[in-house]
């Protein structure tokens, strides 16, 4: 039976500038090419969940502009329920300017627009999508107060909450109290806990830090080194798949969305679900663009079957 996943988060139109290298301060360089694609951390995560077979609904906001219509269609084309995407008449749809170098690394500038204008009252009527849901996911490209209101509602429906604290900044203590799983990368984890991610001992101390705040489960993505997980019952490191990355945009988002499509609510299968999520992410970085590069379940399973 497929998982039911709800994502609260950002919707952006990504414009990517392809360059040989990043410019130095004050330097002007030429882009080799430019491309646009649907994106935003929230939208990417929802698409990743949907393409891996989860029944997916989205909570967010777009402007009353052509970009907003474009993004709504992109979500609907992936079978995502968009009834709770608000059309904001006063703020434009979020946009991201991505600079991508020849090594596949990126720099991103984001205009929040309608994403940052979201307010807690926008989640007053989300009980219909939370009813029977397995997971509610949120990130930090929308206001934390909105995530807090939604997570509180999720707890009323016994929905497991997943917080992807990216981009990282100080977290509302009340939000951590209603977060079941927190999934930062290593730099975000260090910023949030004050504990540099140097070895397993440091990561276990990070898990203890979050457990004291009320978060039972920690997942730290470590790039090419894999993913560390710590639950009340177990901890370990799931290695990454070695691939040649051409564009790392949406790698983390694919990981979160794909994970939610496989994970049991009690995290009893966390190691297996992490292998699936890692494989999905490894496929994403081998393709260009954010949303266009996110793989389907068939592609992930075929890649997992390869020796």
PDB file of C-alpha atoms in Angstrom:
ATOM      1  CA  UNK A   1       0.000   0.000   0.000  1.00  0.00           C
ATOM      2  CA  UNK A   2       1.447   3.353  -1.017  1.00  0.00           C
ATOM      3  CA  UNK A   3       2.376   5.972   1.573  1.00  0.00           C
ATOM      4  CA  UNK A   4       0.369   9.155   1.937  1.00  0.00           C
ATOM      5  CA  UNK A   5       2.715  12.134   2.138  1.00  0.00           C
ATOM      6  CA  UNK A   6       1.883  15.809   2.690  1.00  0.00           C
ATOM      7  CA  UNK A   7       4.520  18.464   1.964  1.00  0.00           C
ATOM      8  CA  UNK A   8       4.380  22.022   3.288  1.00  0.00           C
ATOM      9  CA  UNK A   9       6.942  24.196   1.608  1.00  0.00           C
ATOM     10  CA  UNK A  10       8.314  26.389  -1.102  1.00  0.00           C
ATOM     11  CA  UNK A  11       7.488  26.622  -4.770  1.00  0.00           C
ATOM     12  CA  UNK A  12      10.072  28.330  -7.002  1.00  0.00           C
ATOM     13  CA  UNK A  13      10.831  28.729 -10.665  1.00  0.00           C
ATOM     14  CA  UNK A  14      14.565  27.990 -10.980  1.00  0.00           C
ATOM     15  CA  UNK A  15      16.686  29.799 -13.571  1.00  0.00           C
ATOM     16  CA  UNK A  16      20.091  28.156 -13.937  1.00  0.00           C
ATOM     17  CA  UNK A  17      23.156  29.912 -15.355  1.00  0.00           C
ATOM     18  CA  UNK A  18      25.783  27.448 -16.602  1.00  0.00           C
ATOM     19  CA  UNK A  19      29.363  28.679 -16.068  1.00  0.00           C
ATOM     20  CA  UNK A  20      32.872  27.222 -16.136  1.00  0.00           C
ATOM     21  CA  UNK A  21      33.575  28.589 -12.655  1.00  0.00           C
ATOM     22  CA  UNK A  22      31.992  30.878 -10.078  1.00  0.00           C
ATOM     23  CA  UNK A  23      32.792  34.607 -10.380  1.00  0.00           C
ATOM     24  CA  UNK A  24      35.079  36.314  -7.879  1.00  0.00           C
ATOM     25  CA  UNK A  25      33.691  39.305  -5.909  1.00  0.00           C
ATOM     26  CA  UNK A  26      33.318  42.226  -8.312  1.00  0.00           C
ATOM     27  CA  UNK A  27      34.005  40.065 -11.380  1.00  0.00           C
ATOM     28  CA  UNK A  28      31.708  39.730 -14.403  1.00  0.00           C
ATOM     29  CA  UNK A  29      31.794  36.442 -16.301  1.00  0.00           C
ATOM     30  CA  UNK A  30      29.812  35.013 -19.188  1.00  0.00           C
ATOM     31  CA  UNK A  31      27.311  32.187 -18.775  1.00  0.00           C
ATOM     32  CA  UNK A  32      27.590  29.437 -21.373  1.00  0.00           C
ATOM     33  CA  UNK A  33      23.834  28.875 -21.331  1.00  0.00           C
ATOM     34  CA  UNK A  34      20.674  29.533 -19.331  1.00  0.00           C
ATOM     35  CA  UNK A  35      17.726  27.249 -18.556  1.00  0.00           C
ATOM     36  CA  UNK A  36      14.557  27.422 -16.458  1.00  0.00           C
ATOM     37  CA  UNK A  37      12.779  24.605 -14.634  1.00  0.00           C
ATOM     38  CA  UNK A  38      10.220  24.136 -11.849  1.00  0.00           C
ATOM     39  CA  UNK A  39      11.765  23.847  -8.372  1.00  0.00           C
ATOM     40  CA  UNK A  40      11.707  24.987  -4.750  1.00  0.00           C
ATOM     41  CA  UNK A  41      12.664  22.696  -1.869  1.00  0.00           C
ATOM     42  CA  UNK A  42       9.046  21.889  -1.014  1.00  0.00           C
ATOM     43  CA  UNK A  43       7.927  21.282  -4.575  1.00  0.00           C
ATOM     44  CA  UNK A  44      10.992  19.127  -5.307  1.00  0.00           C
ATOM     45  CA  UNK A  45      10.360  16.988  -2.228  1.00  0.00           C
ATOM     46  CA  UNK A  46       6.714  16.519  -3.158  1.00  0.00           C
ATOM     47  CA  UNK A  47       7.615  15.487  -6.705  1.00  0.00           C
ATOM     48  CA  UNK A  48      10.240  13.054  -5.397  1.00  0.00           C
ATOM     49  CA  UNK A  49       7.656  11.452  -3.105  1.00  0.00           C
ATOM     50  CA  UNK A  50       5.056  11.276  -5.879  1.00  0.00           C
ATOM     51  CA  UNK A  51       7.455   9.826  -8.460  1.00  0.00           C
ATOM     52  CA  UNK A  52       8.408   7.134  -5.947  1.00  0.00           C
ATOM     53  CA  UNK A  53       4.770   6.100  -5.636  1.00  0.00           C
ATOM     54  CA  UNK A  54       3.486   8.084  -2.642  1.00  0.00           C
ATOM     55  CA  UNK A  55       0.029   9.629  -2.684  1.00  0.00           C
ATOM     56  CA  UNK A  56       1.132  13.255  -2.313  1.00  0.00           C
ATOM     57  CA  UNK A  57      -0.539  16.556  -1.361  1.00  0.00           C
ATOM     58  CA  UNK A  58       1.036  20.011  -1.230  1.00  0.00           C
ATOM     59  CA  UNK A  59       0.527  23.020   1.043  1.00  0.00           C
ATOM     60  CA  UNK A  60       2.082  26.241  -0.207  1.00  0.00           C
ATOM     61  CA  UNK A  61       1.577  29.488  -2.097  1.00  0.00           C
ATOM     62  CA  UNK A  62       2.237  30.970  -5.528  1.00  0.00           C
ATOM     63  CA  UNK A  63       1.666  34.402  -7.008  1.00  0.00           C
ATOM     64  CA  UNK A  64      -1.167  35.259  -9.390  1.00  0.00           C
ATOM     65  CA  UNK A  65       1.351  35.315 -12.234  1.00  0.00           C
ATOM     66  CA  UNK A  66       2.393  33.111 -15.127  1.00  0.00           C
ATOM     67  CA  UNK A  67       5.111  31.485 -13.002  1.00  0.00           C
ATOM     68  CA  UNK A  68       2.458  30.481 -10.469  1.00  0.00           C
ATOM     69  CA  UNK A  69       0.307  28.847 -13.119  1.00  0.00           C
ATOM     70  CA  UNK A  70       3.390  27.113 -14.520  1.00  0.00           C
ATOM     71  CA  UNK A  71       4.233  25.674 -11.091  1.00  0.00           C
ATOM     72  CA  UNK A  72       0.672  24.556 -10.344  1.00  0.00           C
ATOM     73  CA  UNK A  73       0.614  22.682 -13.637  1.00  0.00           C
ATOM     74  CA  UNK A  74       4.006  21.110 -12.881  1.00  0.00           C
ATOM     75  CA  UNK A  75       2.710  19.779  -9.555  1.00  0.00           C
ATOM     76  CA  UNK A  76      -0.550  18.540 -11.072  1.00  0.00           C
ATOM     77  CA  UNK A  77       1.359  16.831 -13.896  1.00  0.00           C
ATOM     78  CA  UNK A  78       3.065  14.756 -11.190  1.00  0.00           C
ATOM     79  CA  UNK A  79      -0.274  13.714  -9.692  1.00  0.00           C
ATOM     80  CA  UNK A  80       0.066  16.005  -6.662  1.00  0.00           C
ATOM     81  CA  UNK A  81      -3.029  17.314  -4.861  1.00  0.00           C
ATOM     82  CA  UNK A  82      -2.796  21.147  -5.072  1.00  0.00           C
ATOM     83  CA  UNK A  83      -6.069  22.103  -3.363  1.00  0.00           C
ATOM     84  CA  UNK A  84      -4.109  23.710  -0.515  1.00  0.00           C
ATOM     85  CA  UNK A  85      -1.842  25.844  -2.700  1.00  0.00           C
ATOM     86  CA  UNK A  86      -2.912  29.457  -2.066  1.00  0.00           C
ATOM     87  CA  UNK A  87      -2.797  31.998  -4.895  1.00  0.00           C
ATOM     88  CA  UNK A  88      -1.318  35.197  -3.399  1.00  0.00           C
ATOM     89  CA  UNK A  89      -2.508  38.380  -5.147  1.00  0.00           C
ATOM     90  CA  UNK A  90       0.097  40.588  -3.475  1.00  0.00           C
ATOM     91  CA  UNK A  91       3.371  38.652  -3.804  1.00  0.00           C
ATOM     92  CA  UNK A  92       5.017  37.035  -6.802  1.00  0.00           C
ATOM     93  CA  UNK A  93       5.826  33.354  -7.168  1.00  0.00           C
ATOM     94  CA  UNK A  94       9.155  32.424  -5.604  1.00  0.00           C
ATOM     95  CA  UNK A  95      12.161  32.318  -7.889  1.00  0.00           C
ATOM     96  CA  UNK A  96      15.702  30.988  -7.601  1.00  0.00           C
ATOM     97  CA  UNK A  97      18.787  32.015  -9.555  1.00  0.00           C
ATOM     98  CA  UNK A  98      21.156  29.046  -9.715  1.00  0.00           C
ATOM     99  CA  UNK A  99      24.796  29.322 -10.836  1.00  0.00           C
ATOM    100  CA  UNK A 100      26.135  25.910 -11.845  1.00  0.00           C
ATOM    101  CA  UNK A 101      29.845  25.339 -12.488  1.00  0.00           C
ATOM    102  CA  UNK A 102      31.621  22.755 -14.623  1.00  0.00           C
ATOM    103  CA  UNK A 103      32.114  20.463 -11.589  1.00  0.00           C
ATOM    104  CA  UNK A 104      28.370  20.252 -10.898  1.00  0.00           C
ATOM    105  CA  UNK A 105      28.504  22.478  -7.798  1.00  0.00           C
ATOM    106  CA  UNK A 106      25.972  25.266  -7.390  1.00  0.00           C
ATOM    107  CA  UNK A 107      25.335  28.622  -5.741  1.00  0.00           C
ATOM    108  CA  UNK A 108      21.690  29.636  -5.288  1.00  0.00           C
ATOM    109  CA  UNK A 109      19.981  32.984  -4.631  1.00  0.00           C
ATOM    110  CA  UNK A 110      16.301  32.794  -3.690  1.00  0.00           C
ATOM    111  CA  UNK A 111      13.491  35.362  -3.838  1.00  0.00           C
ATOM    112  CA  UNK A 112      10.893  34.058  -1.375  1.00  0.00           C
ATOM    113  CA  UNK A 113       7.863  35.953  -2.665  1.00  0.00           C
ATOM    114  CA  UNK A 114       4.603  34.132  -1.921  1.00  0.00           C
ATOM    115  CA  UNK A 115       6.525  31.436  -0.038  1.00  0.00           C
ATOM    116  CA  UNK A 116       7.727  33.850   2.644  1.00  0.00           C
ATOM    117  CA  UNK A 117       4.360  35.613   2.790  1.00  0.00           C
ATOM    118  CA  UNK A 118       2.603  32.456   4.030  1.00  0.00           C
ATOM    119  CA  UNK A 119       0.803  32.812   7.374  1.00  0.00           C
ATOM    120  CA  UNK A 120      -0.321  30.223   9.978  1.00  0.00           C
ATOM    121  CA  UNK A 121      -4.010  30.713   9.121  1.00  0.00           C
ATOM    122  CA  UNK A 122      -3.285  29.141   5.717  1.00  0.00           C
ATOM    123  CA  UNK A 123      -3.117  25.738   7.432  1.00  0.00           C
ATOM    124  CA  UNK A 124      -6.363  26.100   9.373  1.00  0.00           C
ATOM    125  CA  UNK A 125      -8.252  23.833   6.957  1.00  0.00           C
ATOM    126  CA  UNK A 126      -5.707  21.106   6.120  1.00  0.00           C
ATOM    127  CA  UNK A 127      -7.388  18.361   8.183  1.00  0.00           C
ATOM    128  CA  UNK A 128      -8.681  16.701   5.002  1.00  0.00           C
ATOM    129  CA  UNK A 129      -5.170  16.003   3.654  1.00  0.00           C
ATOM    130  CA  UNK A 130      -3.757  15.076   7.079  1.00  0.00           C
ATOM    131  CA  UNK A 131      -6.488  12.518   7.716  1.00  0.00           C
ATOM    132  CA  UNK A 132      -4.892   9.134   7.044  1.00  0.00           C
ATOM    133  CA  UNK A 133      -1.519  10.670   6.068  1.00  0.00           C
ATOM    134  CA  UNK A 134       1.738   8.954   7.011  1.00  0.00           C
ATOM    135  CA  UNK A 135       4.087  11.948   6.915  1.00  0.00           C
ATOM    136  CA  UNK A 136       4.067  15.739   6.906  1.00  0.00           C
ATOM    137  CA  UNK A 137       7.326  17.264   5.650  1.00  0.00           C
ATOM    138  CA  UNK A 138       8.464  20.880   5.904  1.00  0.00           C
ATOM    139  CA  UNK A 139      11.624  22.940   5.322  1.00  0.00           C
ATOM    140  CA  UNK A 140      12.746  26.536   5.991  1.00  0.00           C
ATOM    141  CA  UNK A 141      11.941  28.259   2.679  1.00  0.00           C
ATOM    142  CA  UNK A 142       8.539  29.095   4.239  1.00  0.00           C
ATOM    143  CA  UNK A 143       8.021  30.691   7.696  1.00  0.00           C
ATOM    144  CA  UNK A 144       8.615  28.446  10.712  1.00  0.00           C
ATOM    145  CA  UNK A 145       5.391  29.695  12.317  1.00  0.00           C
ATOM    146  CA  UNK A 146       3.443  28.074   9.467  1.00  0.00           C
ATOM    147  CA  UNK A 147       5.328  24.782   9.902  1.00  0.00           C
ATOM    148  CA  UNK A 148       4.632  24.909  13.652  1.00  0.00           C
ATOM    149  CA  UNK A 149       0.886  25.354  13.112  1.00  0.00           C
ATOM    150  CA  UNK A 150       0.847  22.529  10.550  1.00  0.00           C
ATOM    151  CA  UNK A 151       2.939  20.165  12.691  1.00  0.00           C
ATOM    152  CA  UNK A 152       0.610  20.732  15.656  1.00  0.00           C
ATOM    153  CA  UNK A 153      -2.309  19.741  13.441  1.00  0.00           C
ATOM    154  CA  UNK A 154      -0.357  16.718  12.204  1.00  0.00           C
ATOM    155  CA  UNK A 155       0.047  15.497  15.791  1.00  0.00           C
ATOM    156  CA  UNK A 156      -3.755  15.629  16.199  1.00  0.00           C
ATOM    157  CA  UNK A 157      -3.957  13.186  13.266  1.00  0.00           C
ATOM    158  CA  UNK A 158      -1.083  10.937  14.468  1.00  0.00           C
ATOM    159  CA  UNK A 159       0.972  11.939  11.426  1.00  0.00           C
ATOM    160  CA  UNK A 160       4.766  11.558  11.635  1.00  0.00           C
ATOM    161  CA  UNK A 161       6.486  14.926  11.088  1.00  0.00           C
ATOM    162  CA  UNK A 162       9.765  15.355   9.190  1.00  0.00           C
ATOM    163  CA  UNK A 163      11.685  18.639   9.400  1.00  0.00           C
ATOM    164  CA  UNK A 164      14.370  19.398   6.816  1.00  0.00           C
ATOM    165  CA  UNK A 165      16.010  22.478   8.434  1.00  0.00           C
ATOM    166  CA  UNK A 166      17.318  24.013   5.218  1.00  0.00           C
ATOM    167  CA  UNK A 167      18.445  26.684   4.785  1.00  0.00           C
ATOM    168  CA  UNK A 168      19.591  26.371   8.422  1.00  0.00           C
ATOM    169  CA  UNK A 169      18.844  29.010  11.030  1.00  0.00           C
ATOM    170  CA  UNK A 170      17.679  29.003  14.638  1.00  0.00           C
ATOM    171  CA  UNK A 171      14.660  26.745  15.159  1.00  0.00           C
ATOM    172  CA  UNK A 172      11.616  27.663  17.235  1.00  0.00           C
ATOM    173  CA  UNK A 173      11.786  25.423  20.348  1.00  0.00           C
ATOM    174  CA  UNK A 174       8.058  24.673  20.039  1.00  0.00           C
ATOM    175  CA  UNK A 175       8.621  23.396  16.494  1.00  0.00           C
ATOM    176  CA  UNK A 176      11.184  20.854  17.682  1.00  0.00           C
ATOM    177  CA  UNK A 177       8.716  19.607  20.290  1.00  0.00           C
ATOM    178  CA  UNK A 178       6.331  18.504  17.514  1.00  0.00           C
ATOM    179  CA  UNK A 179       9.061  17.192  15.154  1.00  0.00           C
ATOM    180  CA  UNK A 180       9.542  13.409  14.975  1.00  0.00           C
ATOM    181  CA  UNK A 181      12.410  13.281  12.456  1.00  0.00           C
ATOM    182  CA  UNK A 182      14.965  16.017  11.751  1.00  0.00           C
ATOM    183  CA  UNK A 183      17.086  15.699   8.610  1.00  0.00           C
ATOM    184  CA  UNK A 184      19.889  18.287   8.252  1.00  0.00           C
ATOM    185  CA  UNK A 185      23.065  17.986   6.233  1.00  0.00           C
ATOM    186  CA  UNK A 186      26.362  18.042   8.117  1.00  0.00           C
ATOM    187  CA  UNK A 187      26.889  21.820   7.963  1.00  0.00           C
ATOM    188  CA  UNK A 188      23.274  22.507   8.962  1.00  0.00           C
ATOM    189  CA  UNK A 189      23.576  20.040  11.846  1.00  0.00           C
ATOM    190  CA  UNK A 190      26.751  21.714  13.125  1.00  0.00           C
ATOM    191  CA  UNK A 191      25.171  25.156  12.859  1.00  0.00           C
ATOM    192  CA  UNK A 192      22.066  24.073  14.780  1.00  0.00           C
ATOM    193  CA  UNK A 193      23.801  22.095  17.548  1.00  0.00           C
ATOM    194  CA  UNK A 194      27.168  23.830  17.848  1.00  0.00           C
ATOM    195  CA  UNK A 195      28.779  20.379  17.491  1.00  0.00           C
ATOM    196  CA  UNK A 196      31.098  19.973  14.474  1.00  0.00           C
ATOM    197  CA  UNK A 197      30.270  16.789  12.543  1.00  0.00           C
ATOM    198  CA  UNK A 198      33.677  15.134  12.714  1.00  0.00           C
ATOM    199  CA  UNK A 199      33.028  11.490  13.628  1.00  0.00           C
ATOM    200  CA  UNK A 200      30.409   9.048  14.913  1.00  0.00           C
ATOM    201  CA  UNK A 201      30.778  10.257  18.495  1.00  0.00           C
ATOM    202  CA  UNK A 202      29.999  13.819  17.427  1.00  0.00           C
ATOM    203  CA  UNK A 203      26.951  12.655  15.473  1.00  0.00           C
ATOM    204  CA  UNK A 204      25.657  10.681  18.467  1.00  0.00           C
ATOM    205  CA  UNK A 205      26.093  13.814  20.603  1.00  0.00           C
ATOM    206  CA  UNK A 206      24.068  15.704  17.983  1.00  0.00           C
ATOM    207  CA  UNK A 207      21.344  13.058  18.275  1.00  0.00           C
ATOM    208  CA  UNK A 208      21.333  13.504  22.069  1.00  0.00           C
ATOM    209  CA  UNK A 209      21.042  17.271  21.593  1.00  0.00           C
ATOM    210  CA  UNK A 210      17.943  16.906  19.427  1.00  0.00           C
ATOM    211  CA  UNK A 211      16.430  14.208  21.666  1.00  0.00           C
ATOM    212  CA  UNK A 212      16.612  16.657  24.583  1.00  0.00           C
ATOM    213  CA  UNK A 213      14.653  19.127  22.421  1.00  0.00           C
ATOM    214  CA  UNK A 214      11.984  16.475  21.785  1.00  0.00           C
ATOM    215  CA  UNK A 215      13.123  15.076  18.411  1.00  0.00           C
ATOM    216  CA  UNK A 216      13.518  11.290  18.611  1.00  0.00           C
ATOM    217  CA  UNK A 217      15.094  10.601  15.219  1.00  0.00           C
ATOM    218  CA  UNK A 218      18.076  12.262  13.503  1.00  0.00           C
ATOM    219  CA  UNK A 219      19.266  11.780   9.917  1.00  0.00           C
ATOM    220  CA  UNK A 220      22.436  13.621   8.840  1.00  0.00           C
ATOM    221  CA  UNK A 221      23.213  13.636   5.129  1.00  0.00           C
ATOM    222  CA  UNK A 222      26.992  13.562   4.632  1.00  0.00           C
ATOM    223  CA  UNK A 223      27.277  14.017   0.866  1.00  0.00           C
ATOM    224  CA  UNK A 224      29.623  11.473  -0.690  1.00  0.00           C
ATOM    225  CA  UNK A 225      30.077   9.761   2.703  1.00  0.00           C
ATOM    226  CA  UNK A 226      26.420   8.708   2.966  1.00  0.00           C
ATOM    227  CA  UNK A 227      23.799   9.226   5.682  1.00  0.00           C
ATOM    228  CA  UNK A 228      24.086   8.802   9.447  1.00  0.00           C
ATOM    229  CA  UNK A 229      20.940   7.825  11.319  1.00  0.00           C
ATOM    230  CA  UNK A 230      20.174   7.704  15.030  1.00  0.00           C
ATOM    231  CA  UNK A 231      16.894   6.487  16.515  1.00  0.00           C
ATOM    232  CA  UNK A 232      16.152   5.510  20.133  1.00  0.00           C
ATOM    233  CA  UNK A 233      16.826   1.874  19.136  1.00  0.00           C
ATOM    234  CA  UNK A 234      19.686   1.996  16.645  1.00  0.00           C
ATOM    235  CA  UNK A 235      22.250   4.104  14.807  1.00  0.00           C
ATOM    236  CA  UNK A 236      24.473   3.597  11.807  1.00  0.00           C
ATOM    237  CA  UNK A 237      25.922   4.917   8.573  1.00  0.00           C
ATOM    238  CA  UNK A 238      24.417   4.076   5.181  1.00  0.00           C
ATOM    239  CA  UNK A 239      27.089   4.600   2.478  1.00  0.00           C
ATOM    240  CA  UNK A 240      26.465   6.777  -0.563  1.00  0.00           C
ATOM    241  CA  UNK A 241      26.474   5.470  -4.129  1.00  0.00           C
ATOM    242  CA  UNK A 242      29.545   6.609  -6.079  1.00  0.00           C
ATOM    243  CA  UNK A 243      28.500   8.464  -9.225  1.00  0.00           C
ATOM    244  CA  UNK A 244      29.733  11.374 -11.353  1.00  0.00           C
ATOM    245  CA  UNK A 245      27.670  14.425 -10.386  1.00  0.00           C
ATOM    246  CA  UNK A 246      26.786  16.929 -13.107  1.00  0.00           C
ATOM    247  CA  UNK A 247      24.266  18.988 -11.090  1.00  0.00           C
ATOM    248  CA  UNK A 248      23.731  18.657  -7.321  1.00  0.00           C
ATOM    249  CA  UNK A 249      20.568  20.809  -7.343  1.00  0.00           C
ATOM    250  CA  UNK A 250      17.642  18.942  -5.682  1.00  0.00           C
ATOM    251  CA  UNK A 251      19.831  16.061  -4.466  1.00  0.00           C
ATOM    252  CA  UNK A 252      18.821  16.639  -0.843  1.00  0.00           C
ATOM    253  CA  UNK A 253      15.193  17.230  -1.772  1.00  0.00           C
ATOM    254  CA  UNK A 254      15.053  13.996  -3.760  1.00  0.00           C
ATOM    255  CA  UNK A 255      16.508  12.206  -0.745  1.00  0.00           C
ATOM    256  CA  UNK A 256      13.804  13.512   1.619  1.00  0.00           C
ATOM    257  CA  UNK A 257      10.886  12.906  -0.741  1.00  0.00           C
ATOM    258  CA  UNK A 258      12.023   9.446  -1.830  1.00  0.00           C
ATOM    259  CA  UNK A 259      12.664   8.500   1.807  1.00  0.00           C
ATOM    260  CA  UNK A 260       9.111   9.410   2.816  1.00  0.00           C
ATOM    261  CA  UNK A 261       7.720   7.122   0.106  1.00  0.00           C
ATOM    262  CA  UNK A 262       9.444   4.090   1.652  1.00  0.00           C
ATOM    263  CA  UNK A 263       9.748   4.759   5.389  1.00  0.00           C
ATOM    264  CA  UNK A 264       7.549   3.112   8.008  1.00  0.00           C
ATOM    265  CA  UNK A 265       6.049   5.531  10.553  1.00  0.00           C
ATOM    266  CA  UNK A 266       8.002   3.954  13.420  1.00  0.00           C
ATOM    267  CA  UNK A 267      11.244   4.076  11.356  1.00  0.00           C
ATOM    268  CA  UNK A 268      11.618   0.299  11.813  1.00  0.00           C
ATOM    269  CA  UNK A 269      12.939  -0.002   8.230  1.00  0.00           C
ATOM    270  CA  UNK A 270      15.092   3.135   8.327  1.00  0.00           C
ATOM    271  CA  UNK A 271      18.277   1.507   6.957  1.00  0.00           C
ATOM    272  CA  UNK A 272      16.504   0.026   3.907  1.00  0.00           C
ATOM    273  CA  UNK A 273      14.567   3.242   3.265  1.00  0.00           C
ATOM    274  CA  UNK A 274      17.822   5.219   3.412  1.00  0.00           C
ATOM    275  CA  UNK A 275      19.414   2.942   0.787  1.00  0.00           C
ATOM    276  CA  UNK A 276      16.453   3.639  -1.534  1.00  0.00           C
ATOM    277  CA  UNK A 277      16.601   7.397  -0.848  1.00  0.00           C
ATOM    278  CA  UNK A 278      20.364   7.490  -1.414  1.00  0.00           C
ATOM    279  CA  UNK A 279      19.961   5.691  -4.740  1.00  0.00           C
ATOM    280  CA  UNK A 280      17.258   8.128  -5.841  1.00  0.00           C
ATOM    281  CA  UNK A 281      19.484  11.060  -4.909  1.00  0.00           C
ATOM    282  CA  UNK A 282      22.443   9.549  -6.784  1.00  0.00           C
ATOM    283  CA  UNK A 283      20.337   9.437  -9.956  1.00  0.00           C
ATOM    284  CA  UNK A 284      19.240  13.058  -9.525  1.00  0.00           C
ATOM    285  CA  UNK A 285      22.807  14.430  -9.485  1.00  0.00           C
ATOM    286  CA  UNK A 286      23.559  12.717 -12.802  1.00  0.00           C
ATOM    287  CA  UNK A 287      20.941  14.821 -14.625  1.00  0.00           C
ATOM    288  CA  UNK A 288      20.539  18.572 -15.167  1.00  0.00           C
ATOM    289  CA  UNK A 289      17.912  20.716 -13.450  1.00  0.00           C
ATOM    290  CA  UNK A 290      16.001  20.385 -10.188  1.00  0.00           C
ATOM    291  CA  UNK A 291      12.593  18.840 -10.762  1.00  0.00           C
ATOM    292  CA  UNK A 292      13.363  17.366 -14.216  1.00  0.00           C
ATOM    293  CA  UNK A 293      16.175  15.249 -12.740  1.00  0.00           C
ATOM    294  CA  UNK A 294      14.105  13.544 -10.020  1.00  0.00           C
ATOM    295  CA  UNK A 295      13.749   9.821 -10.831  1.00  0.00           C
ATOM    296  CA  UNK A 296      10.689   7.571 -10.800  1.00  0.00           C
ATOM    297  CA  UNK A 297      10.405   4.471  -8.607  1.00  0.00           C
ATOM    298  CA  UNK A 298      11.052   2.232 -11.620  1.00  0.00           C
ATOM    299  CA  UNK A 299      14.374   3.989 -12.315  1.00  0.00           C
ATOM    300  CA  UNK A 300      15.433   3.778  -8.680  1.00  0.00           C
ATOM    301  CA  UNK A 301      14.552   0.100  -8.397  1.00  0.00           C
ATOM    302  CA  UNK A 302      16.347  -0.687 -11.655  1.00  0.00           C
ATOM    303  CA  UNK A 303      19.454   1.126 -10.391  1.00  0.00           C
ATOM    304  CA  UNK A 304      19.283  -0.746  -7.076  1.00  0.00           C
ATOM    305  CA  UNK A 305      19.121  -4.052  -8.964  1.00  0.00           C
ATOM    306  CA  UNK A 306      22.385  -3.251 -10.790  1.00  0.00           C
ATOM    307  CA  UNK A 307      25.509  -4.865  -9.367  1.00  0.00           C
TER     308      UNK A 307
END
